[in-house]
Amino acid sequence: MGLFSKPIKTFDDLFVHMLQDIYYAEKQIAKNLPDMSEKATDPELKAAFQHHLTETQNQIGRLEQVFKQHGQEVKGTTCAAMDGILDEASEIMGDTDDPEVCDAAMLAAAQAVEHYEITRYGTLVAFAKQLGREDCAGLLAANLDEEKATDKKLTAIAESKVNRKAA
């Protein structure tokens, strides 16, 4: 249990904790995407990062709706996993001199972010359904669908050119 989080005693507590986790993660992603977009040299990758920033902001809005529908205060709890993924991405971006290799590194980091989000949203959808919260499940499923689509788009960009240029 974190310093400022309440104990997880029930399945509902676990749902809320995971909701706070992904909310924090999305806020951190929204802070980092502008830097990644600015640093990207591949135009398609840059556009993908810019588009995903807009999606992330919409996802944050949906999460805020879920909190409200579930009668909870809108707040995040530190997500060490997301902090680690983003710290590693920042470190690699700072250590890479070749812009094409940096694009590949940022793309790989972005996919690590997407995969984390996919696991969290998949779990949250299942939890919401188990709790009888179809209203919440629908909003969370919309976020999950967007994350899956972003992952596919990033894979296509990587395989079609970014990785080849970096190699």
CSV table of C-alpha atoms in Angstrom, one decimal:
chain,number,residue,atom,x,y,z
A,1,MET,CA,0.0,0.0,0.0
A,2,GLY,CA,1.3,3.4,-0.9
A,3,LEU,CA,1.7,6.2,1.6
A,4,PHE,CA,-1.4,8.1,0.4
A,5,SER,CA,-3.6,5.2,-0.8
A,6,LYS,CA,-6.1,3.4,1.2
A,7,PRO,CA,-5.9,-0.3,1.9
A,8,ILE,CA,-7.3,-2.7,-0.8
A,9,LYS,CA,-9.8,-4.8,1.1
A,10,THR,CA,-12.4,-5.5,-1.5
A,11,PHE,CA,-12.7,-6.2,-5.2
A,12,ASP,CA,-14.2,-2.8,-5.6
A,13,ASP,CA,-11.1,-1.3,-3.8
A,14,LEU,CA,-8.9,-3.1,-6.3
A,15,PHE,CA,-10.9,-1.7,-9.2
A,16,VAL,CA,-10.6,1.8,-7.9
A,17,HIS,CA,-6.9,1.4,-7.2
A,18,MET,CA,-6.3,0.2,-10.8
A,19,LEU,CA,-8.4,3.0,-12.1
A,20,GLN,CA,-6.2,5.5,-10.2
A,21,ASP,CA,-3.1,3.7,-11.5
A,22,ILE,CA,-4.1,4.0,-15.2
A,23,TYR,CA,-5.3,7.6,-14.6
A,24,TYR,CA,-1.8,8.5,-13.3
A,25,ALA,CA,-0.2,6.7,-16.2
A,26,GLU,CA,-2.3,8.5,-18.8
A,27,LYS,CA,-1.5,11.9,-17.3
A,28,GLN,CA,2.2,11.0,-17.4
A,29,ILE,CA,1.9,9.9,-21.0
A,30,ALA,CA,0.2,13.1,-21.9
A,31,LYS,CA,3.1,15.0,-20.4
A,32,ASN,CA,5.7,13.0,-22.4
A,33,LEU,CA,4.1,12.8,-25.8
A,34,PRO,CA,4.8,16.4,-26.8
A,35,ASP,CA,8.6,15.8,-26.3
A,36,MET,CA,8.5,12.6,-28.2
A,37,SER,CA,6.6,14.3,-31.0
A,38,GLU,CA,9.1,17.1,-31.1
A,39,LYS,CA,12.1,14.8,-31.1
A,40,ALA,CA,10.7,12.4,-33.8
A,41,THR,CA,12.2,12.9,-37.2
A,42,ASP,CA,10.0,10.5,-39.2
A,43,PRO,CA,6.9,12.5,-40.3
A,44,GLU,CA,4.6,9.6,-39.8
A,45,LEU,CA,5.9,8.8,-36.4
A,46,LYS,CA,5.6,12.5,-35.4
A,47,ALA,CA,2.0,12.6,-36.6
A,48,ALA,CA,1.2,9.3,-34.7
A,49,PHE,CA,2.6,10.8,-31.5
A,50,GLN,CA,0.6,14.0,-32.0
A,51,HIS,CA,-2.6,12.1,-32.8
A,52,HIS,CA,-2.1,9.9,-29.7
A,53,LEU,CA,-1.8,12.9,-27.5
A,54,THR,CA,-5.3,14.0,-28.5
A,55,GLU,CA,-6.5,10.4,-27.9
A,56,THR,CA,-4.8,10.3,-24.5
A,57,GLN,CA,-6.5,13.5,-23.5
A,58,ASN,CA,-9.9,12.0,-24.5
A,59,GLN,CA,-9.0,8.8,-22.6
A,60,ILE,CA,-8.3,10.9,-19.5
A,61,GLY,CA,-11.7,12.5,-19.9
A,62,ARG,CA,-13.3,9.0,-20.1
A,63,LEU,CA,-11.5,7.9,-17.0
A,64,GLU,CA,-12.8,11.0,-15.2
A,65,GLN,CA,-16.3,9.9,-16.2
A,66,VAL,CA,-15.7,6.4,-14.8
A,67,PHE,CA,-14.5,7.9,-11.5
A,68,LYS,CA,-17.7,10.0,-11.3
A,69,GLN,CA,-20.0,7.2,-12.4
A,70,HIS,CA,-18.5,5.0,-9.8
A,71,GLY,CA,-18.8,7.6,-7.1
A,72,GLN,CA,-15.1,8.1,-6.6
A,73,GLU,CA,-12.9,11.1,-6.4
A,74,VAL,CA,-10.9,11.7,-9.6
A,75,LYS,CA,-7.3,11.1,-8.6
A,76,GLY,CA,-4.3,9.1,-9.6
A,77,THR,CA,-1.9,6.9,-7.6
A,78,THR,CA,1.8,6.6,-8.6
A,79,CYS,CA,2.3,3.9,-11.2
A,80,ALA,CA,5.9,2.7,-10.8
A,81,ALA,CA,5.6,0.6,-14.0
A,82,MET,CA,4.7,3.6,-16.2
A,83,ASP,CA,7.3,5.8,-14.5
A,84,GLY,CA,9.9,3.2,-15.2
A,85,ILE,CA,8.9,2.8,-18.9
A,86,LEU,CA,8.9,6.6,-19.4
A,87,ASP,CA,12.2,7.0,-17.5
A,88,GLU,CA,13.8,4.4,-19.7
A,89,ALA,CA,12.5,6.1,-22.8
A,90,SER,CA,13.8,9.4,-21.7
A,91,GLU,CA,17.2,8.0,-21.0
A,92,ILE,CA,17.4,6.2,-24.3
A,93,MET,CA,16.4,9.3,-26.2
A,94,GLY,CA,19.1,11.3,-24.4
A,95,ASP,CA,21.8,8.6,-25.1
A,96,THR,CA,21.0,8.2,-28.9
A,97,ASP,CA,22.9,10.5,-31.3
A,98,ASP,CA,21.5,9.0,-34.6
A,99,PRO,CA,18.0,10.5,-35.2
A,100,GLU,CA,16.8,7.4,-37.0
A,101,VAL,CA,17.9,5.1,-34.2
A,102,CYS,CA,16.2,7.5,-31.8
A,103,ASP,CA,13.0,7.2,-33.8
A,104,ALA,CA,13.2,3.4,-33.4
A,105,ALA,CA,13.9,3.7,-29.7
A,106,MET,CA,11.0,6.1,-29.1
A,107,LEU,CA,8.7,3.9,-31.2
A,108,ALA,CA,9.7,0.8,-29.1
A,109,ALA,CA,9.1,2.8,-25.9
A,110,ALA,CA,5.7,3.9,-27.1
A,111,GLN,CA,4.8,0.3,-27.8
A,112,ALA,CA,5.9,-0.7,-24.3
A,113,VAL,CA,3.5,2.1,-23.0
A,114,GLU,CA,0.7,0.8,-25.2
A,115,HIS,CA,1.2,-2.8,-24.1
A,116,TYR,CA,1.0,-1.7,-20.4
A,117,GLU,CA,-2.2,0.3,-21.1
A,118,ILE,CA,-3.7,-2.7,-23.0
A,119,THR,CA,-3.2,-5.0,-20.0
A,120,ARG,CA,-4.6,-2.4,-17.6
A,121,TYR,CA,-7.7,-1.5,-19.6
A,122,GLY,CA,-8.4,-5.2,-20.4
A,123,THR,CA,-8.4,-5.9,-16.7
A,124,LEU,CA,-10.4,-2.9,-15.8
A,125,VAL,CA,-13.1,-3.8,-18.4
A,126,ALA,CA,-13.4,-7.3,-16.9
A,127,PHE,CA,-13.5,-5.9,-13.3
A,128,ALA,CA,-16.1,-3.3,-14.2
A,129,LYS,CA,-18.3,-6.0,-15.8
A,130,GLN,CA,-17.8,-8.3,-12.7
A,131,LEU,CA,-18.9,-5.4,-10.5
A,132,GLY,CA,-22.1,-4.9,-12.7
A,133,ARG,CA,-20.8,-1.6,-14.0
A,134,GLU,CA,-21.5,-1.9,-17.7
A,135,ASP,CA,-21.6,1.9,-17.9
A,136,CYS,CA,-17.9,2.0,-16.7
A,137,ALA,CA,-17.0,-1.0,-18.8
A,138,GLY,CA,-18.1,0.7,-22.0
A,139,LEU,CA,-16.0,3.8,-21.4
A,140,LEU,CA,-13.0,1.6,-20.5
A,141,ALA,CA,-13.5,-0.6,-23.5
A,142,ALA,CA,-13.4,2.5,-25.7
A,143,ASN,CA,-10.0,3.4,-24.3
A,144,LEU,CA,-8.8,-0.3,-24.7
A,145,ASP,CA,-9.9,-0.2,-28.4
A,146,GLU,CA,-7.9,3.0,-29.0
A,147,GLU,CA,-4.8,1.6,-27.3
A,148,LYS,CA,-5.0,-1.6,-29.5
A,149,ALA,CA,-5.4,0.5,-32.6
A,150,THR,CA,-2.4,2.7,-31.7
A,151,ASP,CA,-0.3,-0.4,-31.1
A,152,LYS,CA,-1.1,-1.7,-34.5
A,153,LYS,CA,-0.4,1.6,-36.1
A,154,LEU,CA,3.0,1.9,-34.3
A,155,THR,CA,3.8,-1.7,-35.4
A,156,ALA,CA,3.1,-0.8,-39.0
A,157,ILE,CA,5.3,2.3,-38.8
A,158,ALA,CA,8.1,0.3,-37.3
A,159,GLU,CA,7.9,-2.5,-39.8
A,160,SER,CA,7.4,-0.4,-42.9
A,161,LYS,CA,10.3,2.0,-42.4
A,162,VAL,CA,11.5,3.2,-39.1
A,163,ASN,CA,13.3,0.1,-38.1
A,164,ARG,CA,14.7,-0.4,-41.6
A,165,LYS,CA,16.1,3.2,-41.6
A,166,ALA,CA,17.6,2.7,-38.1
A,167,ALA,CA,19.3,-0.5,-39.2
